[in-house]
PDB file of C-alpha atoms in Angstrom:
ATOM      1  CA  UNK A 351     -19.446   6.710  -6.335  1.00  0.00           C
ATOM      2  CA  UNK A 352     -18.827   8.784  -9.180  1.00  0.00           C
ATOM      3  CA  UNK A 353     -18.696  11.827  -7.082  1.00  0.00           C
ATOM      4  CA  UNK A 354     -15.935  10.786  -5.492  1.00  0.00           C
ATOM      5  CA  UNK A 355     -13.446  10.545  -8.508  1.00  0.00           C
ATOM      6  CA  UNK A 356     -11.732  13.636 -10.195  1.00  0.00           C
ATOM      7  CA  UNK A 357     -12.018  14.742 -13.502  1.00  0.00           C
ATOM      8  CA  UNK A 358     -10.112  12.609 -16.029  1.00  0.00           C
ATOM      9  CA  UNK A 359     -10.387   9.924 -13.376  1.00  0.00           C
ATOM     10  CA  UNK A 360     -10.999   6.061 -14.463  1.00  0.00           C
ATOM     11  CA  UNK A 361     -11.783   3.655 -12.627  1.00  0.00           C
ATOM     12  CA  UNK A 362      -9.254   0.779 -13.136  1.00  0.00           C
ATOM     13  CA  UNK A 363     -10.937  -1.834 -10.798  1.00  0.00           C
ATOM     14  CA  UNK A 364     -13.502  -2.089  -7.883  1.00  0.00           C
ATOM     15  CA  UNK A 365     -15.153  -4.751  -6.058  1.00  0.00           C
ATOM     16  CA  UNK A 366     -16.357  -5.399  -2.316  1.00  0.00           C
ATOM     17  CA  UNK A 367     -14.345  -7.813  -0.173  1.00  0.00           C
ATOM     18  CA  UNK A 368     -15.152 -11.152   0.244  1.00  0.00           C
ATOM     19  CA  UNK A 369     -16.258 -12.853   3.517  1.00  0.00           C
ATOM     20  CA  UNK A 370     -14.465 -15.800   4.009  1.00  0.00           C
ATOM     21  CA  UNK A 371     -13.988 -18.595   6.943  1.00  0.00           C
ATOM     22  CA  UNK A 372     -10.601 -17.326   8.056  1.00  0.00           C
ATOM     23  CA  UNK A 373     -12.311 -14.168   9.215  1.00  0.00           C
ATOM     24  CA  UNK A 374     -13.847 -16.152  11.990  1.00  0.00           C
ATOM     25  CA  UNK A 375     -11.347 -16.779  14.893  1.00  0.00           C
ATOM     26  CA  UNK A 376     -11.703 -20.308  16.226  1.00  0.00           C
ATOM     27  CA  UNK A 377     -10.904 -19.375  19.750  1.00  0.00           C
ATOM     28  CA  UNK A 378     -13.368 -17.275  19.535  1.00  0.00           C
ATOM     29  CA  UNK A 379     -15.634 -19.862  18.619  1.00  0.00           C
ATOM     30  CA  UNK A 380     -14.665 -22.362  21.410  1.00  0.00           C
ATOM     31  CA  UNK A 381     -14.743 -19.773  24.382  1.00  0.00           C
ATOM     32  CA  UNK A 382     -18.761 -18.323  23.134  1.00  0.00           C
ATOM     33  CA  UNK A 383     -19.888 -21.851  22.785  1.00  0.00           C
ATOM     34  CA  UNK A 384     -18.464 -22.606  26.435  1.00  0.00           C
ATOM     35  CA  UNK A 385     -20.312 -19.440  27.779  1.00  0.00           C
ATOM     36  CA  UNK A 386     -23.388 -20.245  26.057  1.00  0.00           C
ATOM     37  CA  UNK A 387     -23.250 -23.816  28.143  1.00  0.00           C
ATOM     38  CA  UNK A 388     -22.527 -22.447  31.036  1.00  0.00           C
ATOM     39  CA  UNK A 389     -25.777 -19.798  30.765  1.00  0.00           C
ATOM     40  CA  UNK A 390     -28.425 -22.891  29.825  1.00  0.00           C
ATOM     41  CA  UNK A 391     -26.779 -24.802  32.953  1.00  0.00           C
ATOM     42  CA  UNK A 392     -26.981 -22.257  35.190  1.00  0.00           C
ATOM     43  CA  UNK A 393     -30.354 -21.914  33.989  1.00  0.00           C
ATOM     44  CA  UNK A 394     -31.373 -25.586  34.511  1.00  0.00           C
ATOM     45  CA  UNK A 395     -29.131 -25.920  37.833  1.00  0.00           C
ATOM     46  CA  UNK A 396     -31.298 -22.567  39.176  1.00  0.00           C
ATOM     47  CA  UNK A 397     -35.113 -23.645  37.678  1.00  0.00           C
ATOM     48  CA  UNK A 398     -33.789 -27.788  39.365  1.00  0.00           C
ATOM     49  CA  UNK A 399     -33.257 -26.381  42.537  1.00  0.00           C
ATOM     50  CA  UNK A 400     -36.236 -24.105  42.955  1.00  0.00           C
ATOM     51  CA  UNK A 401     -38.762 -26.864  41.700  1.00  0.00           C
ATOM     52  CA  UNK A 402     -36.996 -29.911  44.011  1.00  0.00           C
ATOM     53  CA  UNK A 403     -36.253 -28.282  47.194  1.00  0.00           C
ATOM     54  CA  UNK A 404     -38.646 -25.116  46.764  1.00  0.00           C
ATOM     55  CA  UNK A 405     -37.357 -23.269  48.607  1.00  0.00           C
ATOM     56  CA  UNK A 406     -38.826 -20.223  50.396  1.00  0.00           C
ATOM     57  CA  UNK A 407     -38.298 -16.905  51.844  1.00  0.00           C
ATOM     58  CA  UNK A 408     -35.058 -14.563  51.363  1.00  0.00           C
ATOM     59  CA  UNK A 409     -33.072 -17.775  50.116  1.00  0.00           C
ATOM     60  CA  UNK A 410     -35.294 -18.468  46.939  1.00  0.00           C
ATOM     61  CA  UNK A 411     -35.653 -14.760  45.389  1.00  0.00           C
ATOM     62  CA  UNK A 412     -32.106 -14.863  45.957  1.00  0.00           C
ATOM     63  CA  UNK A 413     -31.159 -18.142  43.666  1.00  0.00           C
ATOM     64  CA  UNK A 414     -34.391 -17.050  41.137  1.00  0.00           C
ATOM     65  CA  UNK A 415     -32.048 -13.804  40.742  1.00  0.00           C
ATOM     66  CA  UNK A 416     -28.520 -15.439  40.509  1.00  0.00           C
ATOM     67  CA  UNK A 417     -30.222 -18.093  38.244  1.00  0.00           C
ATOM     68  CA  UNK A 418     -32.136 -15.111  36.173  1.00  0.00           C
ATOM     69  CA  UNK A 419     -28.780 -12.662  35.678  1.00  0.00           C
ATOM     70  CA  UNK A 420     -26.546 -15.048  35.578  1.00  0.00           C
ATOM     71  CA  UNK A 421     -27.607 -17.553  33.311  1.00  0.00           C
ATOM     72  CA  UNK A 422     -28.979 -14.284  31.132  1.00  0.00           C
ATOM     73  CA  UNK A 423     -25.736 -13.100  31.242  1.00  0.00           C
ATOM     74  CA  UNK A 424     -23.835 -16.160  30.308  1.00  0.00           C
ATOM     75  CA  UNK A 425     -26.512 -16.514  27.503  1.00  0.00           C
ATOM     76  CA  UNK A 426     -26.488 -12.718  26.517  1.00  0.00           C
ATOM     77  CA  UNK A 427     -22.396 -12.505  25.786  1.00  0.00           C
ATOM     78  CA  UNK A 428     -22.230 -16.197  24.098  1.00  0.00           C
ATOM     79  CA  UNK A 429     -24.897 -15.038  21.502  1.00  0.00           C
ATOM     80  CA  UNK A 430     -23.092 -11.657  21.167  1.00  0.00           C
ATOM     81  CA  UNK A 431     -19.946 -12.880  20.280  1.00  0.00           C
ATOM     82  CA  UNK A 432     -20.369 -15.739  18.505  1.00  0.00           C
ATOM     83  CA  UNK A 433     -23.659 -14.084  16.461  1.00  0.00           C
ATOM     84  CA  UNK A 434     -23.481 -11.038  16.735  1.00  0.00           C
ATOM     85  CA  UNK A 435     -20.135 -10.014  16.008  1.00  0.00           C
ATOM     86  CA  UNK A 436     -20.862 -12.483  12.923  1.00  0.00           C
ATOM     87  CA  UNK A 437     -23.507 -10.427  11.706  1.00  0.00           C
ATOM     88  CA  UNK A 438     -21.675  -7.337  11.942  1.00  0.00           C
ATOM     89  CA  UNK A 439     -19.013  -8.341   9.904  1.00  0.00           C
ATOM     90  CA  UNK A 440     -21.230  -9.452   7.343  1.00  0.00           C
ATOM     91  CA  UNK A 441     -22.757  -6.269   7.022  1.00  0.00           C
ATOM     92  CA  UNK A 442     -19.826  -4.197   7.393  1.00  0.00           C
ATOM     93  CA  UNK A 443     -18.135  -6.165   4.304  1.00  0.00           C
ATOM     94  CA  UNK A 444     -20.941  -5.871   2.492  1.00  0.00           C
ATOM     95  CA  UNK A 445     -21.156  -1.804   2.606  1.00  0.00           C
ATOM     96  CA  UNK A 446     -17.424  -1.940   1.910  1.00  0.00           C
ATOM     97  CA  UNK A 447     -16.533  -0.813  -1.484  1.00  0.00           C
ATOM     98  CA  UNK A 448     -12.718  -0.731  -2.751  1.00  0.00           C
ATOM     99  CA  UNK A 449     -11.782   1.707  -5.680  1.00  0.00           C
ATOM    100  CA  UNK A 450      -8.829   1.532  -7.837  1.00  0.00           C
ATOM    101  CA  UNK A 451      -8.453   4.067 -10.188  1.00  0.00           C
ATOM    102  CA  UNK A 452      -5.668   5.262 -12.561  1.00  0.00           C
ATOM    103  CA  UNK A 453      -4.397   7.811  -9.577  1.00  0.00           C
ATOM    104  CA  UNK A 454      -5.879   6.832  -6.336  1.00  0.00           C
ATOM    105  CA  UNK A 455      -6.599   4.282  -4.565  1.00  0.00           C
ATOM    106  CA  UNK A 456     -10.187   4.725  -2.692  1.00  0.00           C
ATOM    107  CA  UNK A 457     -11.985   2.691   0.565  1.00  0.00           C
ATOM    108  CA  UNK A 458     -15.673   3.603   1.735  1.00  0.00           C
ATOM    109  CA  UNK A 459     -17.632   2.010   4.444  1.00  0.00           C
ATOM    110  CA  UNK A 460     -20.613   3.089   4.595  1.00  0.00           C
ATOM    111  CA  UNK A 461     -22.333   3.305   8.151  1.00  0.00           C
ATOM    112  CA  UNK A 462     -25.318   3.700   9.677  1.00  0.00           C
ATOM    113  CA  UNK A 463     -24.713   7.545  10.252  1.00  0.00           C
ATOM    114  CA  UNK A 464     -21.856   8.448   8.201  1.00  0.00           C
ATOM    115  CA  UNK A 465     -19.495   7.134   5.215  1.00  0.00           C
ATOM    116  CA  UNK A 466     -15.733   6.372   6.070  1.00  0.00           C
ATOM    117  CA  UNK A 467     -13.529   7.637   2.740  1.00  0.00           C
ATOM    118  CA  UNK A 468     -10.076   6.607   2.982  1.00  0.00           C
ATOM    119  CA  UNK A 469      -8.149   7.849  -0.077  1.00  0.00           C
ATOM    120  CA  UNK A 470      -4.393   7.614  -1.140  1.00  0.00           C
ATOM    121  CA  UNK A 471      -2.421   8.552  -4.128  1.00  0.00           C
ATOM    122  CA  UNK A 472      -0.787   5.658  -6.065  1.00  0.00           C
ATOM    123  CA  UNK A 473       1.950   7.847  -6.698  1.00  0.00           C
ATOM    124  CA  UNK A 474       2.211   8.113  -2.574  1.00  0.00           C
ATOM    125  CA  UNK A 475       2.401   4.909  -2.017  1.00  0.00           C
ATOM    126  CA  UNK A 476       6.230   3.211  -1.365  1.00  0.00           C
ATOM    127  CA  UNK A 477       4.739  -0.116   0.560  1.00  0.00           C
ATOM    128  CA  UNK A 478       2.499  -2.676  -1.622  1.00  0.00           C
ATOM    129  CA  UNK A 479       2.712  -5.929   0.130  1.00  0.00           C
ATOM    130  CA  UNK A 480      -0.039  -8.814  -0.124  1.00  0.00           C
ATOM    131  CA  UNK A 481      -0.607 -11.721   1.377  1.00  0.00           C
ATOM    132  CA  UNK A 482      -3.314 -14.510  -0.755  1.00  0.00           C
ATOM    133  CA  UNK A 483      -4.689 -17.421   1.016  1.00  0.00           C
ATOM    134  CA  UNK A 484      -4.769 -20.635  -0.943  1.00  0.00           C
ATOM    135  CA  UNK A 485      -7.638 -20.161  -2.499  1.00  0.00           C
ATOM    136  CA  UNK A 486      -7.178 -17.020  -4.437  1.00  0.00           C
ATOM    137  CA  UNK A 487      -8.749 -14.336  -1.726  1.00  0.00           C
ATOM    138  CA  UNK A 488      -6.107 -12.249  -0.113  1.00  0.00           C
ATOM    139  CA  UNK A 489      -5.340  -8.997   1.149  1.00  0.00           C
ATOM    140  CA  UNK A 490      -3.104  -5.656   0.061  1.00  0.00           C
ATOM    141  CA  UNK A 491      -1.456  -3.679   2.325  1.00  0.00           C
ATOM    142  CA  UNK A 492      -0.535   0.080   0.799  1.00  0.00           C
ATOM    143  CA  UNK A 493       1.547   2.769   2.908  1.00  0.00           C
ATOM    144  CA  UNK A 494       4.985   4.334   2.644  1.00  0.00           C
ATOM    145  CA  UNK A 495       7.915   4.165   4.591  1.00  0.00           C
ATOM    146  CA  UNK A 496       8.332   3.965   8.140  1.00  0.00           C
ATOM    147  CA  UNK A 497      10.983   4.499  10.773  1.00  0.00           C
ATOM    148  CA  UNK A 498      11.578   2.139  13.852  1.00  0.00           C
ATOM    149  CA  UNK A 499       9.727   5.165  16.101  1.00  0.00           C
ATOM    150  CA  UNK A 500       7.166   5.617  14.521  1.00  0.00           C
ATOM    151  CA  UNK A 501       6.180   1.897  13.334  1.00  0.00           C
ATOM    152  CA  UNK A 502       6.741   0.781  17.112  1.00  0.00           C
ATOM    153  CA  UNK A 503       3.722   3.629  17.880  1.00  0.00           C
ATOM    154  CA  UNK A 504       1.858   1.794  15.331  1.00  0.00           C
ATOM    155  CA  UNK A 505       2.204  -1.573  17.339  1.00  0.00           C
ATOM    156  CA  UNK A 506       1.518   0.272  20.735  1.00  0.00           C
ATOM    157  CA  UNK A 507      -1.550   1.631  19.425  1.00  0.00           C
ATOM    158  CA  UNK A 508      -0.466   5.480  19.590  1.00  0.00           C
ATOM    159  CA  UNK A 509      -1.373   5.450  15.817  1.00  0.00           C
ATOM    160  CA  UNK A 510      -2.621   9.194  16.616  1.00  0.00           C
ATOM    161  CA  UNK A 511       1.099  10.103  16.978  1.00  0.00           C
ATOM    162  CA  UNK A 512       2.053   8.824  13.410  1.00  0.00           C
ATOM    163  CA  UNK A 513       2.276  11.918  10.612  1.00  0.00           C
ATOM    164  CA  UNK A 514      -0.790  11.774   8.557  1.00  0.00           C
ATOM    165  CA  UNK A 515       1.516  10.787   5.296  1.00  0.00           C
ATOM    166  CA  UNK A 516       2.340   7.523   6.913  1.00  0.00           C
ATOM    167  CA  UNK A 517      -0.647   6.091   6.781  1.00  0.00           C
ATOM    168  CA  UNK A 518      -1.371   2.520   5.931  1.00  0.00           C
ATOM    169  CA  UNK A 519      -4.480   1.201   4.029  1.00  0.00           C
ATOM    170  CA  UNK A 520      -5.490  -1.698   4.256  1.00  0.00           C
ATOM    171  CA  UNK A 521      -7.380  -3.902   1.693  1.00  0.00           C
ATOM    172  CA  UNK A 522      -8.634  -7.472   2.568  1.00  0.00           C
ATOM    173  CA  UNK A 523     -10.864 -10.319   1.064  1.00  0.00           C
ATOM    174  CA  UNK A 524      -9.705  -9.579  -2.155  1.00  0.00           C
ATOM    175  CA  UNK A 525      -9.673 -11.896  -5.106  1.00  0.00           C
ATOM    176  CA  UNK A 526      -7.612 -10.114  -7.422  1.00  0.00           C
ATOM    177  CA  UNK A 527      -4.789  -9.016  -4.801  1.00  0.00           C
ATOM    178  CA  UNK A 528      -1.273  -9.980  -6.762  1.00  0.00           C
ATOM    179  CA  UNK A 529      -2.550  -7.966 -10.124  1.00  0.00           C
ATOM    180  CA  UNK A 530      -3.594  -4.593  -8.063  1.00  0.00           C
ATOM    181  CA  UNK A 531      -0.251  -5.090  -6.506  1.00  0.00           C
ATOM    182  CA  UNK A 532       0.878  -5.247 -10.206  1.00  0.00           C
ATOM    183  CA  UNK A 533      -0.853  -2.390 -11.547  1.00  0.00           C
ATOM    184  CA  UNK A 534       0.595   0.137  -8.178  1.00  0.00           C
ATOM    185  CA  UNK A 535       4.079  -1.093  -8.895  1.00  0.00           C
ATOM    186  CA  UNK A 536       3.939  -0.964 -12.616  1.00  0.00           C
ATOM    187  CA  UNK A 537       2.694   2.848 -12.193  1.00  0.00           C
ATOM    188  CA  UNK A 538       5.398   3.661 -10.051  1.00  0.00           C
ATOM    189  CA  UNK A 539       7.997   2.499 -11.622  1.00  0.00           C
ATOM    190  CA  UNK A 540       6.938   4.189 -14.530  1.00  0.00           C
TER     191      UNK A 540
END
């Protein structure tokens, strides 16, 4: 971490974000549980109707397949989404480190392969909004100003259209939120 920072660089605050039960989206929830039913049904509908009516030929490898994909299927995206996107958000929060020092403002994620540095100047920054949940975790959001074009290419998802000093960072699952917000607007309106 140390390499990161400049000379004459301190490091103000740091912390990882905190994983909380907002992050999990309910719908999200509802719909993989539904799909994971509908996989162990199909599954017991396909294994009910080979062992009553056993039936042969063409007609049974047929339903043994339909019951075998489809149910796996069914089975294979429920526990994806409702487990496995669980676990990656765990572990991406965990290799998530935030950096606040007396000039910058510093995010790595660390990856599998590579490590994501996002980096921006406090003295850059014109936008410090947050947004704290009611139990003292919340989230910063750091950028400058935009115009009406370019924050509408931001919404659209042409974000690679957007100059590069325009860019937002964004820090969430924080617990201290309202005093970095503090600190960034005390330094620059000093």
């Amino acid at each position: 971490m140390h390499s990161i920072l400049n000379k004459n660089e301190e490091i103000m605050w740091s912390e990882k974000p905190q994983f909380t039960i907002k992050n999990l989206n309910i719908f999200y929830i509802l719909i993989n549980i539904f799909m994971i039913i509908v996989g162990i049904i199909i599954f017991i509908l396909g294994g009910l109707v080979i062992y009553f009516f056993t039936i042969r030929g063409e007609m049974w490898i047929i339903i043994k397949l339909i019951t075998f994909f489809g149910g796996g299927y069914f089975l294979c995206v429920g526990f994806y989404f409702s487990l496995g996107r669980l676990i990656y958000r765990i572990i991406k929060k965990r290799n998530t480190q935030y950096i606040v020092t007396d000039k910058r403002i510093i995010i790595i994620i660390k990856g599998l392969r590579n490590e994501i540095i996002q980096v921006a100047n406090i003295s850059d920054i014109k936008i410090a909004s947050k947004n704290i949940a009611s139990n003292g975790i919340g989230s910063i959001k750091l950028g400058n100003e935009l115009s009406f074009m370019e924050s509408s290419r931001i919404i659209f998802g042409i974000d690679f259209l957007v100059p590069i000093n325009n860019e937002f960072l964004f820090l969430k699952d924080i617990k201290n939120a309202k005093e970095i917000v503090d600190f960034i607007k005390e330094f620059n309106d000093s």
